[in-house]
PDB file of C-alpha atoms in Angstrom:
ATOM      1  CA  UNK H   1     -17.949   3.519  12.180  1.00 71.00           C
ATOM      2  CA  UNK H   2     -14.236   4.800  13.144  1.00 71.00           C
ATOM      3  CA  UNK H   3     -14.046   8.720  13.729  1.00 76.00           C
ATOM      4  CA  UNK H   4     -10.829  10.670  14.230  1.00 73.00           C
ATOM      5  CA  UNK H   5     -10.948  12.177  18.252  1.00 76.00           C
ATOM      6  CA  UNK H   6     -10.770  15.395  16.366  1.00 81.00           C
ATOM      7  CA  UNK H   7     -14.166  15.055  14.931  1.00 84.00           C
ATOM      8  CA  UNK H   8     -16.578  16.825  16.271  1.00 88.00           C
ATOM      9  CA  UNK H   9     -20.024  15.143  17.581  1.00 88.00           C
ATOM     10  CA  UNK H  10     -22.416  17.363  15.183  1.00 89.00           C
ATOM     11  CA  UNK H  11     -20.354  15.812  11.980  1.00 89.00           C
ATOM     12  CA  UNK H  12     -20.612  12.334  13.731  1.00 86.00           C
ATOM     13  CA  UNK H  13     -24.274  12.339  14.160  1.00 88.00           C
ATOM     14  CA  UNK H  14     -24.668  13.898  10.446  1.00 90.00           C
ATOM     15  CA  UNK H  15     -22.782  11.365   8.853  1.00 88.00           C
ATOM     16  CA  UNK H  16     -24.128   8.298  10.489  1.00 86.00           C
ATOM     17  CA  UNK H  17     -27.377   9.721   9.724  1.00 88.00           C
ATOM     18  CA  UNK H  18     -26.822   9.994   6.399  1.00 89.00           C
ATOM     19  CA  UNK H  19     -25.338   6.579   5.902  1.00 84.00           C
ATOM     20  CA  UNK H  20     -27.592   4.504   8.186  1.00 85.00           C
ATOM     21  CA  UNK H  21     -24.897   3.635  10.709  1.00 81.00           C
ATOM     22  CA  UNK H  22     -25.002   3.400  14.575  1.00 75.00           C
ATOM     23  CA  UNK H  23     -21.279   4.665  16.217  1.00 72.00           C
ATOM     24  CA  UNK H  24     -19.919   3.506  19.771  1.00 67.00           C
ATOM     25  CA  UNK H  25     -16.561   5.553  21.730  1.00 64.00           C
ATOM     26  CA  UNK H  26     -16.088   1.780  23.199  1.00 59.00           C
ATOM     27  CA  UNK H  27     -15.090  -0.191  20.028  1.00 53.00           C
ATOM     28  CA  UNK H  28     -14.175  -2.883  21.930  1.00 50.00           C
ATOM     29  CA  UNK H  29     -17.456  -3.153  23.419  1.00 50.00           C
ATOM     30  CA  UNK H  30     -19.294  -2.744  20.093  1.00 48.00           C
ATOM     31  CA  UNK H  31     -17.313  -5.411  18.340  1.00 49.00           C
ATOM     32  CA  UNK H  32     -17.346  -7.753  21.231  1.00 48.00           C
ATOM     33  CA  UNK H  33     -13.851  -8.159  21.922  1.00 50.00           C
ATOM     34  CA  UNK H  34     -14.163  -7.584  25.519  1.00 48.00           C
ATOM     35  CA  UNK H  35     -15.801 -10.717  26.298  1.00 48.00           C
ATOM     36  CA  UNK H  36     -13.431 -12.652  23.721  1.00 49.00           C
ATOM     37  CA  UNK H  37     -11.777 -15.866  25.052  1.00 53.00           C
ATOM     38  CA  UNK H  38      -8.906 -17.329  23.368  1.00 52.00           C
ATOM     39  CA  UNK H  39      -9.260 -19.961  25.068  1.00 57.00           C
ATOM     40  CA  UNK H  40     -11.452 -21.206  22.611  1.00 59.00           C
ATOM     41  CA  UNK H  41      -8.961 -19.960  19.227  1.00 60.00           C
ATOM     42  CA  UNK H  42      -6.214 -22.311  17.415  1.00 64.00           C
ATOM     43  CA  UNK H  43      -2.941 -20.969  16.942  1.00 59.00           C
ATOM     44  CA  UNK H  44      -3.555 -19.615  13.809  1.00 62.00           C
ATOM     45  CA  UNK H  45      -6.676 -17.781  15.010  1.00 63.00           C
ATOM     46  CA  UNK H  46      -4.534 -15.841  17.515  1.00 62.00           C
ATOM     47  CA  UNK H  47      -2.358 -14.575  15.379  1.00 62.00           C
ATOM     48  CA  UNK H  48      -4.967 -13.555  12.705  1.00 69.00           C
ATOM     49  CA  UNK H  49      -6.528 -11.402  15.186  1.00 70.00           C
ATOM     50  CA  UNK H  50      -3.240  -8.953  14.141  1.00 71.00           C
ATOM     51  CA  UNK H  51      -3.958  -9.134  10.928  1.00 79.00           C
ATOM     52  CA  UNK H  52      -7.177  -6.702  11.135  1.00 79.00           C
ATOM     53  CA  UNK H  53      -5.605  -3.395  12.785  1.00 82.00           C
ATOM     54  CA  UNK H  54      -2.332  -4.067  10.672  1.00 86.00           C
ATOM     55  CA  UNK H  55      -4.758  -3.817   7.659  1.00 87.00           C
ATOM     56  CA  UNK H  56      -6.028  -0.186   8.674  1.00 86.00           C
ATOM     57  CA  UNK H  57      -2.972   1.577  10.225  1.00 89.00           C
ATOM     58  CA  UNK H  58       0.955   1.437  10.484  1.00 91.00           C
ATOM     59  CA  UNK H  59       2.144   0.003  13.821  1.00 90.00           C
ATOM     60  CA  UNK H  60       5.295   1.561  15.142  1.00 91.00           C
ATOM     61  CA  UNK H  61       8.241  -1.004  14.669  1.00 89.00           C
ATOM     62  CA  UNK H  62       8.811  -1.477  18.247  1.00 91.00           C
ATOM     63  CA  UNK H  63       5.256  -2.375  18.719  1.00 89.00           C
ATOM     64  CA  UNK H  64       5.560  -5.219  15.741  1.00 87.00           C
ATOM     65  CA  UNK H  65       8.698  -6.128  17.441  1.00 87.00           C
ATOM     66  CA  UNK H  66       7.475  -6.645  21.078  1.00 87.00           C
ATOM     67  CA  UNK H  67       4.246  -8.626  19.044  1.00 83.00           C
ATOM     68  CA  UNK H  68       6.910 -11.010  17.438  1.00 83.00           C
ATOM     69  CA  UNK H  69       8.581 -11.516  21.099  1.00 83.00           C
ATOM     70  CA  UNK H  70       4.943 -12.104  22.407  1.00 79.00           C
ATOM     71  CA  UNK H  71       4.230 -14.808  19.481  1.00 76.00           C
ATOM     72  CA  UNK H  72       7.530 -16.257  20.056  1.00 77.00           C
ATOM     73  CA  UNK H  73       7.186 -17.186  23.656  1.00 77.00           C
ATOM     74  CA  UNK H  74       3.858 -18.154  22.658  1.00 72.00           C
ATOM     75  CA  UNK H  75       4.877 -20.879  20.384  1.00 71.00           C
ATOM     76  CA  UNK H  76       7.231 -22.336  22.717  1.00 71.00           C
ATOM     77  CA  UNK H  77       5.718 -22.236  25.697  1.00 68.00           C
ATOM     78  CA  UNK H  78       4.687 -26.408  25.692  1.00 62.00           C
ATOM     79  CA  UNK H  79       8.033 -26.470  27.633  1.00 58.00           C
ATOM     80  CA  UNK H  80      10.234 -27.810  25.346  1.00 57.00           C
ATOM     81  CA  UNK H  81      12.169 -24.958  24.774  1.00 54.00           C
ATOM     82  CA  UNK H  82      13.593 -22.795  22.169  1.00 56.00           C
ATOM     83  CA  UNK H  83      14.343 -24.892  18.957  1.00 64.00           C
ATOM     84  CA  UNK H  84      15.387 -22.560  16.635  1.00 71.00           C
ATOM     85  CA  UNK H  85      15.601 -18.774  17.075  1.00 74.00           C
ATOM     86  CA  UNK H  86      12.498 -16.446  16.055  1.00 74.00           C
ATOM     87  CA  UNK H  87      14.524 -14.971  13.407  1.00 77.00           C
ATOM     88  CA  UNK H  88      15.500 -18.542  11.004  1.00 76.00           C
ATOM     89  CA  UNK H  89      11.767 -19.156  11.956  1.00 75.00           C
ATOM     90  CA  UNK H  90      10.951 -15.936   9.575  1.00 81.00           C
ATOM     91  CA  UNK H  91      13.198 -17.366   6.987  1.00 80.00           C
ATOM     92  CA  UNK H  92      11.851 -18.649   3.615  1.00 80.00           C
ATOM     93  CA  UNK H  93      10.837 -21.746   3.276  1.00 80.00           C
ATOM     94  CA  UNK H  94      13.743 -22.564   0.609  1.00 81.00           C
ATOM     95  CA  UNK H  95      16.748 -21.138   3.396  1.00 79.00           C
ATOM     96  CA  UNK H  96      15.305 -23.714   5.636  1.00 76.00           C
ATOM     97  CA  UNK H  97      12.983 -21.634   7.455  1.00 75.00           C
ATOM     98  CA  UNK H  98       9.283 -22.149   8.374  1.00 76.00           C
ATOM     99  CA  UNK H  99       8.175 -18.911   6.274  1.00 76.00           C
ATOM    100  CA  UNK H 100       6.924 -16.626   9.332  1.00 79.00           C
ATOM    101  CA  UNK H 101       6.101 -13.271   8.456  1.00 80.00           C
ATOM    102  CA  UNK H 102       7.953 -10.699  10.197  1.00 85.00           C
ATOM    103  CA  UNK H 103       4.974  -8.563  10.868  1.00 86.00           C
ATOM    104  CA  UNK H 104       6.630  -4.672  10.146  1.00 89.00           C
ATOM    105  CA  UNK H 105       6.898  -6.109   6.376  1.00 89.00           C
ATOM    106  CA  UNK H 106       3.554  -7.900   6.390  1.00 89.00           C
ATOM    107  CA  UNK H 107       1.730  -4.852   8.032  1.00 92.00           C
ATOM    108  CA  UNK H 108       3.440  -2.492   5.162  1.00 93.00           C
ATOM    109  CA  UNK H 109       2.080  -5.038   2.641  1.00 91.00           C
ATOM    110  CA  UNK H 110      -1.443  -5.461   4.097  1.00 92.00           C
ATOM    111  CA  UNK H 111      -1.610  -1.205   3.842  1.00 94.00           C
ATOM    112  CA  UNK H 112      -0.115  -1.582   0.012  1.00 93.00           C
ATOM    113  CA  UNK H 113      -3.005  -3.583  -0.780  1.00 93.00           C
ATOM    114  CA  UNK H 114      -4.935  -0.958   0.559  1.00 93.00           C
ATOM    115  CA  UNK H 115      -3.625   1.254  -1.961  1.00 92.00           C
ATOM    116  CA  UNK H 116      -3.862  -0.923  -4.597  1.00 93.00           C
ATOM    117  CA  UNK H 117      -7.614  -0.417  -3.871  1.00 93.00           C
ATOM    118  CA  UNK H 118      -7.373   3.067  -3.880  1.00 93.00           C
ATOM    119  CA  UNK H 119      -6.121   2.922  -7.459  1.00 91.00           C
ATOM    120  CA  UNK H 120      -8.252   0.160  -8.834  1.00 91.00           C
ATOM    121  CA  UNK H 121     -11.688   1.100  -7.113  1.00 93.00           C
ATOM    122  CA  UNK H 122     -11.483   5.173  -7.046  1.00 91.00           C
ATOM    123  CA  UNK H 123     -15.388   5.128  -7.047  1.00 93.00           C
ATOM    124  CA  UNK H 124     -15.405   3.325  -3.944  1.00 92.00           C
ATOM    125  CA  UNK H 125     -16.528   5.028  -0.322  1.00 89.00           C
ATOM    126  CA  UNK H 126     -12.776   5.049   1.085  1.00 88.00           C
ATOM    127  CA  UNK H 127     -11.592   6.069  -2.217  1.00 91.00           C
ATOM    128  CA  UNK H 128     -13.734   8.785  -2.648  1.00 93.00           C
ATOM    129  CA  UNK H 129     -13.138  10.320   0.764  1.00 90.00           C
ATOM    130  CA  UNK H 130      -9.805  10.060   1.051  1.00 91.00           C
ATOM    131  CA  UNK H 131      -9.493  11.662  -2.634  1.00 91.00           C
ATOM    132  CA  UNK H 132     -11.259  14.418  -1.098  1.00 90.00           C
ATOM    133  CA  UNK H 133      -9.875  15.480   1.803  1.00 88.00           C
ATOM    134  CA  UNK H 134      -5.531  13.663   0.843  1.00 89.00           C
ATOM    135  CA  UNK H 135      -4.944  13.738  -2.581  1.00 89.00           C
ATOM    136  CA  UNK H 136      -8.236  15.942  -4.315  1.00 87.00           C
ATOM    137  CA  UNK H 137      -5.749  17.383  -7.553  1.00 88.00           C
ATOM    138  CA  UNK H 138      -3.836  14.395  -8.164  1.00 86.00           C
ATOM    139  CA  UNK H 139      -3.845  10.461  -8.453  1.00 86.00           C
ATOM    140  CA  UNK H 140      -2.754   8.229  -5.256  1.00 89.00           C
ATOM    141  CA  UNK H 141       0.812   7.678  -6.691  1.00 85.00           C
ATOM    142  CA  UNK H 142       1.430  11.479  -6.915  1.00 85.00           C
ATOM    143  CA  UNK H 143      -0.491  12.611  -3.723  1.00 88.00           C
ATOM    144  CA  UNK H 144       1.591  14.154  -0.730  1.00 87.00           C
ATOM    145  CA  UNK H 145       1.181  14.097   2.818  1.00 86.00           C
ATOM    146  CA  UNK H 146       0.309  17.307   4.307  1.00 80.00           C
ATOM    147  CA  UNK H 147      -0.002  18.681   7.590  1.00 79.00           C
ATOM    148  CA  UNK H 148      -1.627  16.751  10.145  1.00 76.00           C
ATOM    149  CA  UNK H 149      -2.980  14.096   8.036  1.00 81.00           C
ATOM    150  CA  UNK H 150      -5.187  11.446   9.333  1.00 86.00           C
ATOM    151  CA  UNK H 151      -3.467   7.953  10.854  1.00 87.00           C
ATOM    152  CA  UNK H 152      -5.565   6.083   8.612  1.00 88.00           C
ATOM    153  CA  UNK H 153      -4.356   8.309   5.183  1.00 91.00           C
ATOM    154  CA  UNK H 154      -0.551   8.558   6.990  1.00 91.00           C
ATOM    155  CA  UNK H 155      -0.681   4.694   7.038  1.00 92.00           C
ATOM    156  CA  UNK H 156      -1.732   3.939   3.467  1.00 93.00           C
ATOM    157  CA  UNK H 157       0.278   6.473   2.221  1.00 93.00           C
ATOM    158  CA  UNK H 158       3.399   5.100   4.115  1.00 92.00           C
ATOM    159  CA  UNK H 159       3.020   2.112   1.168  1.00 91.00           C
ATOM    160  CA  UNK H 160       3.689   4.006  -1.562  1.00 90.00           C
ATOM    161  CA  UNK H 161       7.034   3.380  -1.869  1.00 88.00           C
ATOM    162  CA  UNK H 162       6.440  -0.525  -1.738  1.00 89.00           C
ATOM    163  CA  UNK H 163       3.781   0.162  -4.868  1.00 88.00           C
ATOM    164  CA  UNK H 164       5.824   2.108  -6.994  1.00 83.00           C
ATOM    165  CA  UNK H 165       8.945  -0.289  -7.107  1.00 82.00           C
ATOM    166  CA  UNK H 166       6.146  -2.755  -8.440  1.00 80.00           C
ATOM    167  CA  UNK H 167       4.076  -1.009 -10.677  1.00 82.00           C
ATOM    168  CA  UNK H 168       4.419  -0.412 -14.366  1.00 81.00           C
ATOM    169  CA  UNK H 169       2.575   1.040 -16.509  1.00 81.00           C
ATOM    170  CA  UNK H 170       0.685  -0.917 -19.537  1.00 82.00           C
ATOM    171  CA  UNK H 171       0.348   1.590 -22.477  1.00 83.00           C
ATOM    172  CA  UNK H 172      -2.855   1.937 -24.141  1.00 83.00           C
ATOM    173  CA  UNK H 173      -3.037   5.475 -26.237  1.00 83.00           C
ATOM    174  CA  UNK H 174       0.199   6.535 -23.919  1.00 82.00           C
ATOM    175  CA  UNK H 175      -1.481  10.087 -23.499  1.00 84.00           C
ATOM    176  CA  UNK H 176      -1.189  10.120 -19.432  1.00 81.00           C
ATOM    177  CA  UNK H 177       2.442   8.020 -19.269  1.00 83.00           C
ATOM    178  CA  UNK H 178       5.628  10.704 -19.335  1.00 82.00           C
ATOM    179  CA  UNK H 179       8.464   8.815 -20.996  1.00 80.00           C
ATOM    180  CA  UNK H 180      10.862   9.810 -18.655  1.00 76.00           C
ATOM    181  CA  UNK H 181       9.252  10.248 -15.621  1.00 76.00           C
ATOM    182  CA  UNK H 182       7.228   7.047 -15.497  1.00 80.00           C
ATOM    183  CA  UNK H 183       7.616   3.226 -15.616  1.00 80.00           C
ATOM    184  CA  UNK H 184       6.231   1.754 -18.530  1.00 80.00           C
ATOM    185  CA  UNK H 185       9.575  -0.682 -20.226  1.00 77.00           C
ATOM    186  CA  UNK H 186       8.833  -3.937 -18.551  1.00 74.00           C
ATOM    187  CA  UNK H 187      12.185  -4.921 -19.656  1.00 69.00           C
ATOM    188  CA  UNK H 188      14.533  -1.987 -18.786  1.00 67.00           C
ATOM    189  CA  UNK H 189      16.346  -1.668 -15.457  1.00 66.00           C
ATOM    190  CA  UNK H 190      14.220   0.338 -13.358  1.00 65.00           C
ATOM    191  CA  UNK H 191      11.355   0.639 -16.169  1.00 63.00           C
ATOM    192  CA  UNK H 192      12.175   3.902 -17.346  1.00 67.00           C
ATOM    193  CA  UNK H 193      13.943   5.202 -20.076  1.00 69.00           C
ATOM    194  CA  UNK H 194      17.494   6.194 -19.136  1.00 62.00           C
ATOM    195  CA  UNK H 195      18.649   8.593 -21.709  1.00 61.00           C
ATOM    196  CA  UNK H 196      17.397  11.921 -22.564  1.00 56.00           C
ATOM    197  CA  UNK H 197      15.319  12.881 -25.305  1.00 58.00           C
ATOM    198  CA  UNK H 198      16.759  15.128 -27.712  1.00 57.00           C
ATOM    199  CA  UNK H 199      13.306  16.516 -28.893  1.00 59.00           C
ATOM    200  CA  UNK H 200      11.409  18.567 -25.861  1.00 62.00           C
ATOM    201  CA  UNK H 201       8.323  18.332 -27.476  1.00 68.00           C
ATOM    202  CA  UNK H 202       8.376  14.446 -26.853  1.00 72.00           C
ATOM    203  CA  UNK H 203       7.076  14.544 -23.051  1.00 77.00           C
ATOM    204  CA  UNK H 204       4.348  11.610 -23.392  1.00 83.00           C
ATOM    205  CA  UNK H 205       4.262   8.179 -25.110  1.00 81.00           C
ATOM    206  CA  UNK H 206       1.604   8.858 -26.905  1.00 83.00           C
ATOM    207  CA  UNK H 207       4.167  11.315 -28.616  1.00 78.00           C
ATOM    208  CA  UNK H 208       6.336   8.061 -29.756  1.00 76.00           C
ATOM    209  CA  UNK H 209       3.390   5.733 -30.873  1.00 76.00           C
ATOM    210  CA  UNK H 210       3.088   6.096 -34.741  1.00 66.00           C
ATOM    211  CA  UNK H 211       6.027   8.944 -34.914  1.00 58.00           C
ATOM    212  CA  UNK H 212       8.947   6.999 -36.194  1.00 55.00           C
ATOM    213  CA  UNK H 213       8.866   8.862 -39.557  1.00 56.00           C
ATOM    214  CA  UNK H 214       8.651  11.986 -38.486  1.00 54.00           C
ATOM    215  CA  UNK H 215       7.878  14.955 -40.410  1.00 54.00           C
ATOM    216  CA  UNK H 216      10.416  16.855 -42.284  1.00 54.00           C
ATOM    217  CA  UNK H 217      12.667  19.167 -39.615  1.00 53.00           C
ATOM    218  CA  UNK H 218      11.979  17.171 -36.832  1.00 53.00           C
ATOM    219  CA  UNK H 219      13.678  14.876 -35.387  1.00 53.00           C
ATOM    220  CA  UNK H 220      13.840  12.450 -32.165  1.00 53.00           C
ATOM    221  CA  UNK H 221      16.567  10.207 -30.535  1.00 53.00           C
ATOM    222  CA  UNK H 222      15.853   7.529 -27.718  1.00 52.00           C
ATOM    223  CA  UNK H 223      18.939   5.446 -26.494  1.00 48.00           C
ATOM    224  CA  UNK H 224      17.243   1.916 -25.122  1.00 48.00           C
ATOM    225  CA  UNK H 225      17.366  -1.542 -25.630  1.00 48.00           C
ATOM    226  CA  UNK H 226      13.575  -1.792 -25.401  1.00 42.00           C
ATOM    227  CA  UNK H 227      12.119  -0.110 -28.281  1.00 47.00           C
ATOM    228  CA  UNK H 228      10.647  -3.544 -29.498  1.00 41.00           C
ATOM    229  CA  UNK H 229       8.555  -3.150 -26.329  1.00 43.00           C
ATOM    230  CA  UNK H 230       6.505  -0.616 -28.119  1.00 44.00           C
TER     231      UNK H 230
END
């Protein structure tokens, strides 16, 4: 169990009573990594061990760029020198690089995915507890970050941006999706509809699904080459 050095010990005890949970102040300790020896760890298993704290929180982009230096020396230190420099290494495979992840893009990622969760699972524990205390009267996508929020919540919440240029809505009844101010045209640049709407009372999609006759005195105009999408 990870607690915040802001909370206190009664609310420690309480809620590791409640869920059945022993805490440590000495993680390393608790998880063993003390008497770790990677001696005994491939390559591969080295650099994985990055992979679990970039997960969780948002490393500072110096820190990911001393970790790259450290990796580089690492895999040239057989003595045969520098072949190629660190940063064609992190090229794609098809620009005639070797595909290395440069790790302030693959830590953002690894956090997006944790937001992902938050939107797919909102009955899970981390879900549930961060909807409480972050984001309790609105969705993840819409939620703000507000004064001296948590690392953990600052970190996911630092991949929102990466989400949102991804995500598109897929209309069902259309009731929650706002025509202009969401992305829901899979095949219109940007996703959303670019033109105005000449009728204010047409805020939602579900406004637009079976409305094309509409009744006598109203009327509605939508500019896009997507309509077919509907």
């Amino acid at each position: 169990m990870f607690y915040n050095s802001n909370t206190f010990e009664r609310d420690r005890q309480l809620v590791s009573q409640i869920l059945g949970v022993r805490y440590s102040n000495s993680l390393e300790r608790y998880l063993g990594l003390s008497n770790m020896n990677t001696r005994y760890l491939s390559q591969e298993g080295n650099e994985a061990i990055l992979t679990y704290s970039m997960d969780c929180f948002l490393l500072p982009k110096s820190l990911c760029g001393e970790l790259e230096s450290i990796l580089a020396r690492f895999w040239w230190q057989k003595g045969h020198g520098r072949q190629c420099e660190w940063n064609q290494l992190c090229e794609l495979k098809e620009n005639r690089g070797l595909g290395f992840r440069r790790l302030a893009k693959f830590n953002l990622t690894l956090l997006a995915k944790q937001g992902w969760r938050l939107i797919n699972y909102p009955n899970s524990l981390l879900a549930c507890v961060l909807k409480a205390k972050c984001y309790s009267n609105s969705d993840f996508l819409s939620a703000r970050l507000r004064n001296i929020p948590s690392y953990t919540w600052k970190s996911v919440w630092a991949s929102m941006g990466l989400l949102q240029d991804g995500l598109c809505w897929r209309v069902g009844t259309g009731a929650k999706i706002s025509v202009l101010g969401d992305v829901w045209l899979p095949r219109v640049v940007n996703y959303k509809v670019g033109n105005n709407i000449s009728n204010a009372d047409v805020t939602m999609v579900s406004n637009l699904i079976d409305s094309w006759n509409p009744p006598m005195g109203m009327s509605v105009k939508i500019n896009f080459n997507a309509a077919y999408d509907l």
